[in-house]
Amino acid sequence: CAASEVDLLPCEDPRRSSRLSREMNYYRERHCPTRGEALACLVPPPRGYRIPVPWPESLHKIWHDNMPYGKIAERKGHQGWMKHEGSYFIFPGGGTMFPDGAEQYIEKLSQYVPMKTGVIRTGLDMGCGVASFGGFLLKENIMTLSFAPRDSHKSQIQFALERGVPAFLLMLGTRRLPFPAQSFDFVHCSRCLIPFTAYNGSYFIEADRLLRHGGYLIISGPPVRWKNQEKEWDELQAMAGALCYKLITVDGNTAIWKKPAEASCLPNQNGFGLDLCSTDYDPDEAWYFKLNKCVSKISVAEETAIGSILKWPDRLSKPSARASVINNGANLFEVDSQKWVRRVSYYKKSLGVKLGSTNIRNVMDMNAFFGGFAAAIISDPVWVMNVVPGQKPLTLGVIYDRGLIGVYHDWCEPFSTYPRTYDLIHADAIDSISGISGTSRCDLFDVMLEMDRILRPEGTAVIRASPDVVAKAAQIAQSIRWKAQVHDSEPESGSTEKILVATKT
């Protein structure tokens, strides 16, 4: 690609977005090019790019030349977000609502939310800045998925991922966020400026869909006790009350609510006209699914509530009630878990995949199923973005119940991230995620070109499929300048599969 496309975001292109409706921020959501319109070229790194600083050092500093954008440092430096020092950007760990550092802020929240007991494991940080909050929660064994849109700061999610912190490019607009219901033990907004009660409370209802029963909603900044926003603050409290959330505290400009542990208290008398959704709404469906004006009724609420679901790390190895989304799900879960322990051992010992080393921090599993691959590398210094293709069975809820994170996605479209953001991309049964076999909606070249865009230079791709599909993948790997080798699969997998291991040059 041209040097000007160094940060190519095919589905978040301002040139396309500027022509779209501004209602409910529709223009800032994903809008992808059609196949003929999409660029088919390799995205170059910026001048002076070097292999990223390894984790955990990267939480505190990254190479300036890998993302030479100083706007956030200039505008937010006094709030402790980041600053430019010599060859590096330095991250003191601050944020607009916690300029003294995320660690101090987390200590404050811990007075009201059980952050250090294994009860809380997965969190969603809305409008996260450079994700210092999520980054510093990692040492508490809390896995926070941080998101922000492409905006005037341009690179906040890119900075977060360069630091090795789980992050995702996303806008809360007209559609559900691409996560299943009851995914997160807490939802956090620190000056995220989401108008939760606007549009008949659509955004509050979406936060409620994503939050487990018994989970925590944490809002810091406006409108919480904010000057000139008294009306919005009153409406926020009324909306929470209508859903029977319990206000635990208002500490300065931080408010914390607890969602009731039992199923929704609706229908009740409320000024927002809130009611339960009809039974034919699937609360887990979230790939290009319009926001509801109604509250989802969850069928397995009791089993997935905080206090009912196992503490971390016990929940990692037990199938939740949601495994029943697949016939014989509990047994398949056990088989899948054991299979990936064996396969990962083979990757490390026989294929030379550098999992467990400082070379690999950000990992993606493109076809995650129950999250067995991510569970098998849980003791490595990595985090895994588990992707469940939108056209496959909706198993992502099981992944969240395990205490892992992930998103829905359709691999015939680009992924919502910047170029050069993953060290290892794992694609099991790659032909099944793009419709390559049977009805072809896109082809293997499209998928691998997108893998190249989001893979860091010297990053690794591992592709598993039938021998003929892997042979085709090996040809494409050569055309996109990867160094690739084809290997036999593990002895117990038989000869039905081959494995391509490739390095992006």
Coordinates of C-alpha atoms in Angstrom, one line a residue:
C1 CA 0.0 0.0 0.0
A2 CA 1.0 3.6 -0.2
A3 CA 2.9 5.0 2.8
S4 CA -0.2 7.1 3.6
E5 CA -2.1 3.9 4.4
V6 CA 0.3 3.0 7.2
D7 CA -2.7 2.9 9.7
L8 CA -5.3 1.5 7.3
L9 CA -8.7 0.9 8.9
P10 CA -10.9 -0.3 6.1
C11 CA -14.2 -0.2 8.1
E12 CA -13.5 3.1 9.9
D13 CA -12.6 5.3 7.0
P14 CA -13.6 9.0 7.6
R15 CA -13.9 9.5 3.9
R16 CA -16.8 7.0 3.8
S17 CA -18.2 7.9 7.2
S18 CA -18.5 11.6 6.5
R19 CA -21.3 10.9 4.1
L20 CA -23.4 8.9 6.6
S21 CA -26.1 9.9 9.1
R22 CA -25.0 11.4 12.4
E23 CA -28.1 10.1 14.3
M24 CA -26.9 8.0 17.3
N25 CA -23.3 8.2 16.0
Y26 CA -24.2 5.8 13.1
Y27 CA -21.4 7.4 11.0
R28 CA -18.8 6.4 13.5
E29 CA -19.7 2.7 13.6
R30 CA -18.2 0.0 11.3
H31 CA -18.9 0.6 7.6
C32 CA -16.8 -1.7 5.4
P33 CA -15.8 -1.4 1.8
T34 CA -17.3 -3.9 -0.7
R35 CA -15.0 -6.6 -2.1
G36 CA -14.1 -4.6 -5.3
E37 CA -13.7 -1.4 -3.4
A38 CA -11.3 -2.8 -0.7
L39 CA -7.6 -2.2 -1.1
A40 CA -5.6 -5.3 -2.0
C41 CA -2.1 -4.4 -0.8
L42 CA 0.3 -5.0 2.1
V43 CA 0.2 -2.2 4.7
P44 CA 3.7 -0.9 5.3
P45 CA 5.1 -0.1 8.8
P46 CA 5.9 3.5 9.6
R47 CA 9.5 4.7 9.0
G48 CA 11.8 3.7 11.9
Y49 CA 9.5 0.9 13.0
R50 CA 11.1 -1.7 15.3
I51 CA 10.0 -4.8 17.2
P52 CA 7.7 -3.7 20.1
V53 CA 9.0 -3.4 23.7
P54 CA 8.3 -6.7 25.3
W55 CA 5.7 -7.2 28.0
P56 CA 5.5 -6.3 30.9
E57 CA 7.9 -3.4 30.2
S58 CA 5.5 -2.3 27.4
L59 CA 2.8 -1.4 29.9
H60 CA 5.0 1.6 30.9
K61 CA 6.8 2.5 27.6
I62 CA 6.6 1.9 23.9
W63 CA 8.8 3.0 20.9
H64 CA 7.8 6.5 19.7
D65 CA 8.5 5.6 16.0
N66 CA 6.1 2.7 16.0
M67 CA 3.3 5.3 16.4
P68 CA 4.7 8.7 15.9
Y69 CA 1.5 10.6 17.0
G70 CA 1.9 13.1 19.8
K71 CA -1.6 14.5 20.0
I72 CA -2.6 12.6 23.1
A73 CA 0.6 13.3 24.9
E74 CA 0.2 17.0 24.2
R75 CA -3.4 17.2 25.2
K76 CA -3.6 14.7 28.0
G77 CA 0.0 14.7 29.4
H78 CA -1.1 16.8 32.4
Q79 CA -3.7 14.1 33.3
G80 CA -1.0 11.3 33.3
W81 CA -2.1 9.6 30.1
M82 CA 1.3 9.5 28.4
K83 CA 4.2 11.7 27.5
H84 CA 7.0 11.8 25.0
E85 CA 10.5 11.1 26.3
G86 CA 13.4 10.6 23.9
S87 CA 12.8 7.5 21.8
Y88 CA 9.7 6.5 23.9
F89 CA 6.2 7.3 24.8
I90 CA 5.9 6.8 28.6
F91 CA 2.7 5.9 30.3
P92 CA 2.5 7.0 33.9
G93 CA -0.9 5.2 34.3
G94 CA -3.1 8.2 34.7
G95 CA -6.5 9.1 33.2
T96 CA -8.8 12.1 33.0
M97 CA -10.7 11.0 36.2
F98 CA -7.6 9.5 37.8
P99 CA -4.6 11.8 37.0
D100 CA -2.7 10.4 40.1
G101 CA -2.7 6.9 38.5
A102 CA -4.9 3.9 37.8
E103 CA -3.5 2.0 40.8
Q104 CA -4.8 4.6 43.3
Y105 CA -8.2 4.7 41.4
I106 CA -8.4 0.8 41.5
E107 CA -7.7 0.9 45.3
K108 CA -10.6 3.4 45.7
L109 CA -13.0 1.1 43.7
S110 CA -11.8 -1.9 45.7
Q111 CA -13.5 -0.5 48.8
Y112 CA -16.9 -1.2 47.1
V113 CA -16.2 -3.8 44.4
P114 CA -14.5 -7.2 45.3
M115 CA -11.6 -6.7 42.9
K116 CA -9.1 -8.9 44.7
T117 CA -11.0 -12.1 45.6
G118 CA -11.5 -14.0 42.3
V119 CA -15.2 -13.1 42.2
I120 CA -14.6 -10.4 39.5
R121 CA -12.8 -11.6 36.4
T122 CA -14.1 -10.0 33.2
G123 CA -14.7 -6.2 32.7
L124 CA -15.6 -3.9 29.9
D125 CA -14.0 -0.4 29.9
M126 CA -16.0 1.9 27.6
G127 CA -14.2 4.9 26.1
C128 CA -10.9 3.7 27.6
G129 CA -8.3 6.2 26.5
V130 CA -5.0 4.4 26.3
A131 CA -6.4 1.6 28.6
S132 CA -4.3 2.2 31.7
F133 CA -7.2 1.1 33.9
G134 CA -7.4 -2.3 32.1
G135 CA -3.6 -2.6 32.1
F136 CA -3.2 -2.2 35.8
L137 CA -6.2 -4.5 36.6
L138 CA -4.2 -7.4 35.0
K139 CA -2.1 -7.9 38.1
E140 CA -5.3 -8.4 40.0
N141 CA -6.1 -11.3 37.6
I142 CA -8.9 -9.2 36.1
M143 CA -9.2 -9.3 32.3
T144 CA -10.7 -6.1 31.0
L145 CA -11.6 -5.6 27.4
S146 CA -11.1 -1.9 26.7
F147 CA -12.7 -0.1 23.8
A148 CA -12.9 3.3 22.2
P149 CA -13.9 4.6 18.7
R150 CA -11.6 6.1 16.1
D151 CA -11.8 9.8 17.1
S152 CA -9.9 13.0 17.1
H153 CA -7.1 11.3 19.3
K154 CA -6.9 8.8 16.4
S155 CA -4.6 6.3 18.0
Q156 CA -5.8 5.5 21.6
I157 CA -6.6 1.8 20.9
Q158 CA -3.4 1.5 18.8
F159 CA -1.5 2.7 21.8
A160 CA -3.3 0.3 24.1
L161 CA -2.5 -2.7 21.9
E162 CA 1.1 -1.6 21.5
R163 CA 1.3 -1.6 25.3
G164 CA 0.1 -5.3 25.3
V165 CA -3.3 -4.4 26.9
P166 CA -6.5 -6.1 25.6
A167 CA -8.3 -3.4 23.4
F168 CA -10.7 -3.1 20.6
L169 CA -11.9 -0.4 18.2
L170 CA -15.6 0.1 18.7
M171 CA -18.4 2.7 18.8
L172 CA -21.6 2.5 20.8
G173 CA -24.1 3.9 18.2
T174 CA -27.1 2.2 16.7
R175 CA -26.1 -1.5 17.1
R176 CA -25.5 -3.9 19.9
L177 CA -21.8 -4.3 20.9
P178 CA -20.4 -7.6 19.4
F179 CA -20.5 -9.5 22.7
P180 CA -23.0 -12.0 24.2
A181 CA -25.4 -11.2 27.0
Q182 CA -24.1 -11.5 30.6
S183 CA -20.4 -11.3 29.5
F184 CA -18.9 -8.9 32.0
D185 CA -18.6 -8.9 35.8
F186 CA -18.4 -5.1 35.7
V187 CA -18.9 -2.4 33.1
H188 CA -16.8 0.8 33.6
C189 CA -17.0 4.2 32.1
S190 CA -14.5 6.9 33.2
R191 CA -15.5 10.1 31.4
C192 CA -16.6 8.0 28.4
L193 CA -19.3 10.6 27.6
I194 CA -21.8 8.0 26.6
P195 CA -25.3 9.5 27.1
F196 CA -26.7 6.4 28.9
T197 CA -30.3 7.7 29.3
A198 CA -30.6 9.2 25.8
Y199 CA -32.8 7.5 23.1
N200 CA -35.2 6.0 25.7
G201 CA -32.2 4.7 27.7
S202 CA -30.9 2.5 24.7
Y203 CA -27.3 2.7 25.9
F204 CA -28.1 1.9 29.5
I205 CA -30.2 -1.1 28.3
E206 CA -27.2 -2.3 26.2
A207 CA -24.9 -2.0 29.3
D208 CA -27.5 -4.0 31.2
R209 CA -27.5 -6.7 28.5
L210 CA -23.8 -7.1 28.8
L211 CA -23.6 -7.1 32.6
R212 CA -24.0 -10.3 34.6
H213 CA -26.6 -10.4 37.3
G214 CA -24.9 -9.3 40.5
G215 CA -22.4 -7.4 38.5
Y216 CA -21.2 -3.8 38.9
L217 CA -21.8 -0.7 36.9
I218 CA -19.1 2.0 37.6
I219 CA -19.4 5.5 36.1
S220 CA -16.8 8.2 36.9
G221 CA -17.2 11.7 35.6
P222 CA -20.2 13.4 34.0
P223 CA -23.0 13.3 34.8
V224 CA -22.2 12.0 38.3
R225 CA -22.6 15.0 40.6
W226 CA -21.4 17.2 37.7
K227 CA -22.0 20.9 37.5
N228 CA -24.7 21.8 34.9
Q229 CA -25.6 18.1 34.4
E230 CA -28.0 17.8 37.4
K231 CA -30.9 16.7 35.1
E232 CA -28.8 14.0 33.4
W233 CA -27.6 12.8 36.8
D234 CA -31.2 12.5 38.1
E235 CA -32.2 10.6 35.0
L236 CA -29.3 8.2 35.3
Q237 CA -30.3 7.4 38.9
A238 CA -33.9 7.0 37.9
M239 CA -33.0 4.6 35.0
A240 CA -30.8 2.5 37.3
G241 CA -33.7 2.5 39.9
A242 CA -36.2 1.4 37.2
L243 CA -34.0 -1.7 36.6
C244 CA -33.7 -2.3 40.4
Y245 CA -30.0 -1.6 40.4
K246 CA -28.7 -0.8 44.0
L247 CA -26.7 2.3 44.4
I248 CA -23.7 1.2 46.5
T249 CA -21.9 4.5 46.7
V250 CA -21.3 8.0 45.2
D251 CA -17.7 8.7 46.0
G252 CA -16.9 12.2 44.6
N253 CA -17.7 11.9 40.9
T254 CA -17.7 8.1 40.9
A255 CA -21.0 6.2 41.2
I256 CA -21.2 2.4 41.6
W257 CA -24.3 0.3 41.2
K258 CA -24.9 -3.4 41.7
K259 CA -27.2 -5.2 39.3
P260 CA -29.8 -7.4 41.0
A261 CA -28.7 -11.0 41.3
E262 CA -32.1 -12.4 40.2
A263 CA -33.8 -12.1 36.9
S264 CA -35.1 -8.6 35.8
C265 CA -37.6 -6.8 38.1
L266 CA -39.5 -5.6 35.0
P267 CA -42.3 -5.1 34.1
N268 CA -42.8 -2.5 36.8
Q269 CA -44.0 1.1 36.8
N270 CA -41.3 3.3 35.4
G271 CA -41.0 6.6 33.7
F272 CA -39.0 5.2 30.8
G273 CA -41.6 2.9 29.4
L274 CA -39.2 0.0 29.9
D275 CA -40.5 -3.5 29.4
L276 CA -39.1 -7.0 28.8
C277 CA -38.3 -8.2 25.3
S278 CA -40.4 -10.9 23.8
T279 CA -39.1 -14.4 24.1
D280 CA -38.1 -14.6 20.4
Y281 CA -35.3 -12.0 21.0
D282 CA -32.0 -13.8 21.4
P283 CA -30.0 -11.6 23.9
D284 CA -26.7 -13.3 22.7
E285 CA -27.1 -12.3 19.1
A286 CA -25.0 -9.2 18.5
W287 CA -23.3 -9.2 15.1
Y288 CA -24.9 -6.2 13.3
F289 CA -28.0 -6.5 15.5
K290 CA -29.9 -3.3 16.2
L291 CA -30.1 -1.9 19.7
N292 CA -33.3 -2.9 21.6
K293 CA -35.6 -0.6 23.3
C294 CA -36.5 -3.5 25.7
V295 CA -34.7 -5.4 28.4
S296 CA -33.6 -8.9 27.6
K297 CA -34.8 -11.7 29.8
I298 CA -32.0 -14.2 30.3
S299 CA -32.9 -17.9 30.6
V300 CA -29.8 -19.0 32.5
A301 CA -29.5 -15.9 34.7
E302 CA -29.2 -17.9 37.9
E303 CA -26.3 -20.0 36.7
T304 CA -24.4 -17.1 35.2
A305 CA -24.9 -14.6 38.1
I306 CA -21.9 -13.4 40.2
G307 CA -21.9 -15.6 43.2
S308 CA -23.3 -18.6 41.3
I309 CA -20.6 -18.7 38.6
L310 CA -17.3 -20.2 40.0
K311 CA -14.5 -17.8 41.1
W312 CA -11.4 -17.4 39.0
P313 CA -9.5 -19.6 38.2
D314 CA -11.9 -22.5 38.9
R315 CA -14.3 -21.2 36.2
L316 CA -11.7 -21.7 33.5
S317 CA -12.0 -25.5 33.5
K318 CA -15.7 -26.0 34.0
P319 CA -18.4 -25.8 31.3
S320 CA -21.1 -23.3 32.2
A321 CA -24.8 -23.8 31.7
R322 CA -24.4 -22.0 28.3
A323 CA -22.5 -24.9 26.9
S324 CA -25.9 -26.4 26.1
V325 CA -26.1 -24.0 23.1
I326 CA -24.5 -27.0 21.4
N327 CA -25.9 -30.5 21.6
N328 CA -23.9 -32.5 24.1
G329 CA -22.0 -29.3 24.9
A330 CA -20.6 -30.3 28.3
N331 CA -18.9 -33.3 26.9
L332 CA -17.7 -31.4 23.9
F333 CA -16.2 -28.8 26.2
E334 CA -14.1 -31.5 28.0
V335 CA -12.9 -33.0 24.8
D336 CA -12.1 -29.6 23.3
S337 CA -10.1 -28.6 26.4
Q338 CA -8.0 -31.7 26.5
K339 CA -7.4 -31.6 22.7
W340 CA -6.0 -28.1 22.9
V341 CA -3.6 -28.9 25.8
R342 CA -2.1 -31.6 23.5
R343 CA -2.0 -29.4 20.4
V344 CA -0.4 -26.4 22.2
S345 CA 2.3 -28.7 23.6
Y346 CA 3.0 -29.9 20.0
Y347 CA 3.1 -26.3 18.7
K348 CA 5.7 -25.4 21.3
K349 CA 7.9 -28.5 21.2
S350 CA 7.7 -29.6 17.6
L351 CA 6.7 -26.6 15.5
G352 CA 8.9 -24.0 17.3
V353 CA 6.0 -21.6 18.0
K354 CA 7.4 -19.2 20.6
L355 CA 4.5 -19.2 23.0
G356 CA 5.6 -18.6 26.6
S357 CA 8.5 -16.3 25.5
T358 CA 8.7 -12.5 25.4
N359 CA 8.2 -12.6 21.6
I360 CA 4.4 -13.1 21.9
R361 CA 2.0 -11.0 24.0
N362 CA -1.1 -10.2 21.9
V363 CA -2.8 -13.4 20.6
M364 CA -5.9 -13.9 18.5
D365 CA -7.8 -17.1 18.0
M366 CA -9.8 -16.6 14.8
N367 CA -12.2 -19.5 15.3
A368 CA -12.3 -20.0 19.1
F369 CA -15.3 -22.3 19.6
F370 CA -15.2 -22.8 23.5
G371 CA -11.9 -21.0 24.0
G372 CA -9.9 -24.2 24.4
F373 CA -6.8 -22.8 22.7
A374 CA -6.8 -19.7 25.0
A375 CA -7.3 -21.9 28.1
A376 CA -4.3 -24.1 27.1
I377 CA -1.9 -21.0 27.1
I378 CA -3.4 -19.4 30.2
S379 CA -0.1 -19.6 32.1
D380 CA 1.9 -17.9 29.3
P381 CA 2.5 -14.1 29.5
V382 CA -0.2 -13.5 26.9
W383 CA -3.8 -12.4 26.5
V384 CA -6.1 -13.9 23.8
M385 CA -8.8 -12.3 21.7
N386 CA -11.2 -15.2 21.1
V387 CA -13.2 -14.6 17.9
V388 CA -16.4 -16.5 17.3
P389 CA -17.5 -16.1 13.7
G390 CA -21.0 -14.5 13.6
Q391 CA -22.4 -17.2 11.3
K392 CA -21.3 -20.0 13.7
P393 CA -23.1 -21.3 16.9
L394 CA -23.0 -18.6 19.5
T395 CA -20.5 -20.1 21.9
L396 CA -18.9 -16.8 23.0
G397 CA -21.0 -16.8 26.2
V398 CA -19.2 -20.0 27.3
I399 CA -15.9 -18.3 26.6
Y400 CA -16.9 -15.4 28.9
D401 CA -18.2 -17.8 31.6
R402 CA -14.7 -19.3 31.6
G403 CA -13.2 -15.9 32.5
L404 CA -11.8 -15.3 29.0
I405 CA -12.7 -12.5 26.5
G406 CA -13.6 -12.3 22.9
V407 CA -15.9 -10.8 20.2
Y408 CA -18.1 -11.9 17.4
H409 CA -16.8 -11.2 13.8
D410 CA -17.4 -12.2 10.2
W411 CA -14.0 -12.9 8.6
C412 CA -15.3 -11.8 5.2
E413 CA -14.8 -8.3 6.6
P414 CA -11.7 -6.6 8.1
F415 CA -11.3 -6.8 11.9
S416 CA -11.9 -3.8 14.1
T417 CA -8.2 -3.1 15.0
Y418 CA -5.3 -1.1 13.7
P419 CA -2.5 -2.6 11.6
R420 CA 0.4 -4.4 13.5
T421 CA -1.5 -5.2 16.7
Y422 CA -1.2 -9.0 17.2
D423 CA 2.0 -11.1 17.7
L424 CA 0.3 -14.5 17.0
I425 CA -2.8 -15.2 15.0
H426 CA -4.2 -18.8 15.2
A427 CA -6.7 -20.0 12.6
D428 CA -8.2 -23.4 13.2
A429 CA -10.3 -24.8 10.3
I430 CA -9.7 -21.6 8.3
D431 CA -11.8 -22.8 5.4
S432 CA -14.9 -23.0 7.7
I433 CA -14.7 -19.3 8.8
S434 CA -14.9 -17.7 5.4
G435 CA -17.2 -20.0 3.6
I436 CA -14.2 -21.1 1.4
S437 CA -15.7 -24.6 1.3
G438 CA -19.3 -24.8 -0.1
T439 CA -20.7 -21.4 -0.8
S440 CA -17.8 -19.0 -1.0
R441 CA -18.6 -15.5 0.4
C442 CA -15.0 -14.5 0.3
D443 CA -11.8 -16.3 -0.4
L444 CA -8.7 -17.4 1.4
F445 CA -6.6 -14.6 -0.1
D446 CA -9.0 -12.0 1.5
V447 CA -8.7 -13.6 4.9
M448 CA -4.9 -14.0 4.8
L449 CA -4.4 -10.4 3.5
E450 CA -6.4 -9.2 6.6
M451 CA -4.3 -11.4 8.8
D452 CA -1.2 -9.7 7.4
R453 CA -2.7 -6.3 8.1
I454 CA -3.2 -7.0 11.8
L455 CA -0.1 -9.1 12.3
R456 CA 3.0 -7.3 13.7
P457 CA 6.2 -7.6 11.6
E458 CA 8.0 -10.9 12.7
G459 CA 4.6 -12.0 14.1
T460 CA 3.5 -15.6 13.6
A461 CA 0.4 -17.1 11.9
V462 CA -0.6 -20.7 12.5
I463 CA -3.2 -22.0 10.1
R464 CA -4.8 -25.5 10.4
A465 CA -6.9 -27.1 7.7
S466 CA -7.1 -30.0 5.3
P467 CA -4.0 -30.6 3.2
D468 CA -5.4 -29.0 0.0
V469 CA -6.5 -25.8 1.8
V470 CA -3.1 -25.6 3.6
A471 CA -1.3 -26.0 0.2
K472 CA -3.3 -23.1 -1.1
A473 CA -2.5 -21.1 2.0
A474 CA 1.2 -21.8 1.5
Q475 CA 1.0 -20.3 -2.0
I476 CA -0.8 -17.2 -0.7
A477 CA 1.8 -16.9 2.1
Q478 CA 4.5 -16.7 -0.5
S479 CA 2.7 -13.9 -2.4
I480 CA 2.2 -11.8 0.7
R481 CA 5.9 -12.3 1.6
W482 CA 5.5 -14.5 4.6
K483 CA 8.2 -17.1 5.4
A484 CA 6.1 -20.3 5.7
Q485 CA 6.5 -24.0 6.4
V486 CA 3.9 -26.7 6.2
H487 CA 4.0 -29.4 8.9
D488 CA 2.1 -32.6 9.7
S489 CA -0.4 -32.2 12.5
E490 CA -0.1 -34.0 15.8
P491 CA 0.1 -37.8 15.5
E492 CA -3.3 -38.2 17.3
S493 CA -5.0 -35.9 14.7
G494 CA -4.3 -38.3 11.9
S495 CA -3.5 -37.2 8.4
T496 CA -6.7 -35.2 7.8
E497 CA -5.0 -31.9 8.6
K498 CA -1.8 -30.0 7.9
I499 CA -0.5 -27.0 9.8
L500 CA 1.1 -23.9 8.2
V501 CA 3.4 -21.9 10.5
A502 CA 4.4 -18.6 8.9
T503 CA 6.4 -15.5 10.0
K504 CA 5.5 -12.0 8.6
T505 CA 8.7 -10.5 7.3

